[in-house]
Short mmCIF file of C-alpha atoms and ligand atoms in Angstrom, two decimals:
data_model
loop_
_atom_site.label_atom_id
_atom_site.label_comp_id
_atom_site.label_asym_id
_atom_site.label_seq_id
_atom_site.Cartn_x
_atom_site.Cartn_y
_atom_site.Cartn_z
CA MET A 1125 3.09 -13.61 8.19
CA LYS A 1126 0.97 -10.75 9.46
CA LEU A 1127 2.61 -7.48 8.55
CA ILE A 1128 1.84 -3.83 8.18
CA LEU A 1129 3.88 -2.15 5.46
CA LEU A 1130 4.56 1.50 6.22
CA GLY A 1131 6.43 3.84 3.91
CA ALA A 1132 5.77 6.80 1.63
CA PRO A 1133 4.00 6.35 -1.70
CA GLY A 1134 6.63 4.92 -4.06
CA ALA A 1135 8.69 3.32 -1.27
CA GLY A 1136 8.01 -0.10 -2.83
CA LYS A 1137 5.33 -1.45 -0.45
CA GLY A 1138 3.37 -3.07 -3.28
CA THR A 1139 6.43 -4.61 -4.92
CA VAL A 1140 7.75 -5.97 -1.61
CA ALA A 1141 4.29 -7.31 -0.69
CA LYS A 1142 3.96 -9.16 -4.00
CA ILE A 1143 7.31 -10.91 -3.47
CA LEU A 1144 6.61 -11.80 0.18
CA THR A 1145 3.15 -13.27 -0.47
CA ALA A 1146 4.76 -15.89 -2.69
CA ILE A 1147 6.75 -17.20 0.32
CA ASP A 1148 4.00 -18.44 2.62
CA GLY A 1149 0.70 -17.84 0.87
CA SER A 1150 -0.10 -14.68 2.83
CA VAL A 1151 -2.35 -12.31 0.96
CA GLN A 1152 -1.54 -8.71 -0.02
CA ILE A 1153 -4.27 -6.30 0.97
CA SER A 1154 -3.83 -2.94 -0.71
CA THR A 1155 -6.51 -0.41 0.14
CA GLY A 1156 -5.32 1.65 -2.87
CA ASP A 1157 -5.93 -1.34 -5.20
CA ILE A 1158 -9.35 -1.98 -3.64
CA LEU A 1159 -10.33 1.68 -4.07
CA ARG A 1160 -9.05 1.86 -7.67
CA GLY A 1161 -11.06 -1.29 -8.43
CA ALA A 1162 -14.16 0.37 -6.97
CA VAL A 1163 -13.57 3.55 -9.00
CA GLN A 1164 -13.21 1.51 -12.19
CA ALA A 1165 -16.32 -0.51 -11.43
CA GLY A 1166 -18.26 2.71 -10.72
CA THR A 1167 -19.59 1.47 -7.35
CA GLU A 1168 -20.91 3.84 -4.66
CA LEU A 1169 -17.60 3.41 -2.80
CA GLY A 1170 -15.69 4.28 -5.97
CA LYS A 1171 -17.80 7.37 -6.65
CA GLU A 1172 -17.22 8.61 -3.12
CA ALA A 1173 -13.48 7.89 -3.13
CA LYS A 1174 -12.54 9.15 -6.61
CA SER A 1175 -12.17 12.88 -6.01
CA TYR A 1176 -10.13 12.41 -2.83
CA MET A 1177 -7.82 10.00 -4.63
CA ASN A 1178 -7.29 12.15 -7.71
CA ARG A 1179 -6.29 15.11 -5.52
CA GLY A 1180 -3.88 12.96 -3.52
CA ASP A 1181 -5.98 13.31 -0.35
CA LEU A 1182 -6.86 10.45 1.96
CA VAL A 1183 -10.29 8.89 1.69
CA PRO A 1184 -12.31 9.29 4.94
CA ASP A 1185 -11.34 6.86 7.72
CA SER A 1186 -14.90 5.54 8.06
CA LEU A 1187 -14.92 4.30 4.43
CA ILE A 1188 -11.58 2.55 4.85
CA MET A 1189 -12.47 0.90 8.15
CA GLY A 1190 -15.69 -0.44 6.62
CA ILE A 1191 -13.67 -2.07 3.83
CA MET A 1192 -11.01 -3.50 6.14
CA GLU A 1193 -13.35 -4.88 8.75
CA LYS A 1194 -14.90 -7.12 6.07
CA ARG A 1195 -11.67 -7.86 4.21
CA LEU A 1196 -9.74 -9.12 7.24
CA GLN A 1197 -12.46 -11.67 7.97
CA GLU A 1198 -12.27 -13.29 4.53
CA ASP A 1199 -10.93 -16.84 4.38
CA ASP A 1200 -7.76 -16.03 2.44
CA CYS A 1201 -6.48 -13.97 5.39
CA LYS A 1202 -6.14 -17.06 7.55
CA LYS A 1203 -2.65 -17.84 6.17
CA GLY A 1204 -1.54 -14.29 6.91
CA PHE A 1205 -1.70 -10.87 5.30
CA LEU A 1206 0.43 -7.91 4.30
CA LEU A 1207 -1.33 -4.62 4.77
CA ASP A 1208 -0.16 -2.30 2.00
CA GLY A 1209 -1.26 1.30 2.41
CA PHE A 1210 -3.32 0.70 5.54
CA PRO A 1211 -3.44 2.04 8.22
CA ARG A 1212 -2.69 5.55 7.04
CA THR A 1213 -3.85 7.65 9.99
CA ILE A 1214 -3.57 7.32 13.77
CA LEU A 1215 -7.33 6.83 13.94
CA GLN A 1216 -7.13 3.92 11.48
CA ALA A 1217 -4.27 2.40 13.52
CA GLU A 1218 -6.27 2.70 16.73
CA GLU A 1219 -9.35 1.17 15.16
CA LEU A 1220 -7.26 -1.60 13.58
CA LYS A 1221 -5.87 -2.45 17.01
CA VAL A 1222 -9.39 -2.89 18.38
CA LEU A 1223 -10.47 -4.90 15.31
CA LEU A 1224 -7.47 -7.26 15.52
CA ALA A 1225 -8.05 -7.82 19.23
CA LYS A 1226 -11.69 -8.66 18.46
CA LEU A 1227 -10.60 -11.13 15.75
CA ASP A 1228 -7.87 -12.54 18.02
CA ILE A 1229 -5.12 -11.71 15.50
CA THR A 1230 -1.57 -10.73 16.53
CA LEU A 1231 0.67 -8.73 14.19
CA ASP A 1232 4.26 -9.89 13.61
CA MET A 1233 5.74 -6.58 12.56
CA ALA A 1234 5.16 -3.08 11.22
CA VAL A 1235 7.76 -2.61 8.51
CA ASN A 1236 8.92 0.91 7.81
CA ILE A 1237 10.39 1.02 4.30
CA ASP A 1238 12.61 4.08 4.28
CA VAL A 1239 13.61 5.41 0.85
CA PRO A 1240 15.18 8.83 0.09
CA ARG A 1241 12.75 11.47 -1.22
CA ASP A 1242 14.55 12.02 -4.54
CA VAL A 1243 14.35 8.29 -5.34
CA ILE A 1244 10.65 8.28 -4.46
CA LEU A 1245 9.88 11.28 -6.66
CA ASP A 1246 11.72 9.77 -9.60
CA ARG A 1247 9.97 6.41 -9.11
CA LEU A 1248 6.48 7.85 -8.92
CA CYS A 1249 6.92 9.98 -12.02
CA THR A 1250 8.11 6.96 -14.02
CA ARG A 1251 5.75 4.35 -12.54
CA ARG A 1252 3.13 2.68 -14.70
CA THR A 1253 0.30 0.53 -13.33
CA CYS A 1254 -1.82 -2.05 -15.12
CA GLU A 1255 -5.31 -0.54 -15.46
CA ASN A 1256 -7.02 -3.92 -15.04
CA SER A 1257 -8.32 -3.72 -11.47
CA LYS A 1258 -7.81 -7.48 -11.00
CA CYS A 1259 -4.13 -7.24 -12.01
CA GLN A 1260 -2.67 -3.81 -11.13
CA ALA A 1261 0.87 -5.01 -11.92
CA ILE A 1262 3.47 -2.30 -11.39
CA TYR A 1263 6.11 -1.25 -13.95
CA ASN A 1264 8.69 1.48 -14.24
CA VAL A 1265 9.56 2.96 -17.62
CA LYS A 1266 13.22 3.21 -16.62
CA SER A 1267 13.99 0.20 -14.42
CA ASN A 1268 11.25 -2.34 -15.16
CA PRO A 1269 9.40 -1.51 -18.39
CA PRO A 1270 6.74 -3.83 -19.81
CA LYS A 1271 8.07 -5.93 -22.72
CA GLN A 1272 5.75 -4.09 -25.08
CA GLU A 1273 5.45 -0.38 -24.35
CA GLY A 1274 2.22 0.50 -22.54
CA ILE A 1275 0.98 -3.11 -22.38
CA CYS A 1276 0.92 -5.21 -19.19
CA ASP A 1277 3.08 -8.36 -19.53
CA LYS A 1278 0.78 -10.31 -17.23
CA CYS A 1279 -2.71 -9.66 -18.61
CA GLY A 1280 -2.34 -7.61 -21.81
CA SER A 1281 -4.31 -4.59 -20.50
CA ALA A 1282 -2.93 -1.05 -20.78
CA ALA A 1283 -0.12 -0.12 -18.36
CA ILE A 1284 -0.89 3.52 -17.61
CA GLN A 1285 0.21 6.46 -15.50
CA ARG A 1286 -2.26 6.70 -12.59
CA GLU A 1287 -4.43 9.84 -12.39
CA ASP A 1288 -2.91 10.62 -8.99
CA GLU A 1289 0.62 10.40 -10.41
CA THR A 1290 0.76 13.88 -11.90
CA GLU A 1291 3.54 15.96 -10.33
CA GLU A 1292 1.05 18.07 -8.37
CA ALA A 1293 -0.80 15.07 -6.93
CA ILE A 1294 2.48 13.28 -6.13
CA LEU A 1295 3.78 16.25 -4.11
CA HIS A 1296 0.46 16.44 -2.29
CA ARG A 1297 0.50 12.69 -1.53
CA LEU A 1298 4.01 12.97 -0.08
CA GLN A 1299 2.92 15.89 2.10
CA THR A 1300 -0.14 13.91 3.24
CA TYR A 1301 2.18 11.01 4.08
CA ASN A 1302 4.42 13.22 6.21
CA ASP A 1303 1.49 14.84 8.02
CA LYS A 1304 -0.86 11.91 8.56
CA THR A 1305 0.96 8.58 8.06
CA ALA A 1306 4.56 9.08 9.21
CA PRO A 1307 3.33 9.49 12.85
CA LEU A 1308 2.31 5.80 12.70
CA ILE A 1309 5.98 4.87 13.01
CA GLY A 1310 5.93 6.28 16.56
CA PHE A 1311 2.59 4.57 17.23
CA TYR A 1312 3.96 1.13 16.30
CA GLU A 1313 7.31 1.81 18.01
CA LYS A 1314 5.37 2.10 21.26
CA GLU A 1315 3.84 -1.31 20.46
CA GLY A 1316 7.36 -2.71 19.94
CA LEU A 1317 6.53 -3.74 16.37
CA VAL A 1318 8.64 -1.50 14.12
CA LYS A 1319 11.39 -2.78 11.87
CA THR A 1320 12.93 -0.10 9.65
CA VAL A 1321 14.56 -1.20 6.41
CA SER A 1322 16.36 1.31 4.24
CA GLY A 1323 16.81 0.38 0.67
CA THR A 1324 16.47 1.76 -2.79
CA SER A 1325 16.10 -1.80 -4.09
CA SER A 1326 13.02 -3.83 -3.18
CA ASP A 1327 15.07 -7.05 -3.49
CA ILE A 1328 17.35 -5.90 -0.67
CA VAL A 1329 14.35 -4.91 1.46
CA VAL A 1330 12.86 -8.39 0.91
CA LEU A 1331 16.14 -10.12 1.87
CA GLU A 1332 16.34 -8.18 5.13
CA LEU A 1333 12.72 -8.92 5.95
CA LYS A 1334 13.03 -12.62 5.22
CA GLU A 1335 15.93 -12.76 7.63
CA ALA A 1336 14.08 -10.82 10.31
CA LEU A 1337 11.01 -13.05 9.94
CA GLY A 1338 13.01 -16.27 9.88
CA PHE A 1339 12.21 -17.37 6.29
P1 AMP B 1607 -2.01 3.94 -2.76
O1 AMP B 1607 -2.19 3.09 -3.98
O2 AMP B 1607 -1.80 3.14 -1.51
O3 AMP B 1607 -0.99 5.03 -2.95
O4 AMP B 1607 -3.42 4.68 -2.53
C1 AMP B 1607 -3.96 5.54 -3.51
C2 AMP B 1607 -4.96 6.48 -2.87
O5 AMP B 1607 -6.03 5.74 -2.28
C3 AMP B 1607 -4.40 7.33 -1.75
O6 AMP B 1607 -3.74 8.50 -2.20
C4 AMP B 1607 -5.69 7.67 -0.98
O7 AMP B 1607 -6.46 8.65 -1.65
C5 AMP B 1607 -6.46 6.36 -1.07
N1 AMP B 1607 -6.15 5.46 0.06
C6 AMP B 1607 -5.52 4.24 -0.02
N2 AMP B 1607 -5.40 3.68 1.19
C7 AMP B 1607 -5.96 4.55 2.07
C8 AMP B 1607 -6.14 4.56 3.48
N3 AMP B 1607 -5.73 3.56 4.24
N4 AMP B 1607 -6.76 5.65 4.03
C9 AMP B 1607 -7.22 6.66 3.28
N5 AMP B 1607 -7.07 6.73 1.95
C10 AMP B 1607 -6.45 5.69 1.34
#
């Protein structure tokens, strides 16, 4: 499958992507994960991205497009991909359209995961993420805690609260989503690609998507 996952931070894009990739071998491409990996590794990209990310601002479009142009041409994308957290601006969506046409790739769907704001706020404040950049498993202290507090079940690294998941940064990220990313729903509606799924449970979102995609 070749999907774009739209939805506010905390809507469950990452969780849904991880479940869907297991179905047909598509790969999850999360620009947030890539950037956090770069910050942890201390690369030039990471150094440039870090302050934007910690404030809850978007990283400049040119940096993101550079990453994605390379990433989409890697071999593991041939079976399909789920874009998680990209595109995030109209400019990124326009440039992605040109890039996909150049690579002769057709998208199946742009999924809009619609979750009420109070649920999102609660989720983000209680979310924990594995700090190992190769793992980045997601937990929730209320609904899906790691077996041992603060330790990732999958790789044993620390499961931590992200630096951009302070209340101030969360509110700013949600505002940024409304201003810059929500307009993409209209962009992909015009392309006839939008499927909106409302659900406070990622399992229900996955069920609906499987049906819509014929799996
Ligand atoms: P996420 O894990 O998707 O919430 O992303 C974490 C942070 O990485 C965001 O708040 C942005 O600072 C940055 N980021 C991730 N994806 C993008 C993107 N497509 N465009 C710009 N910034 C991004």
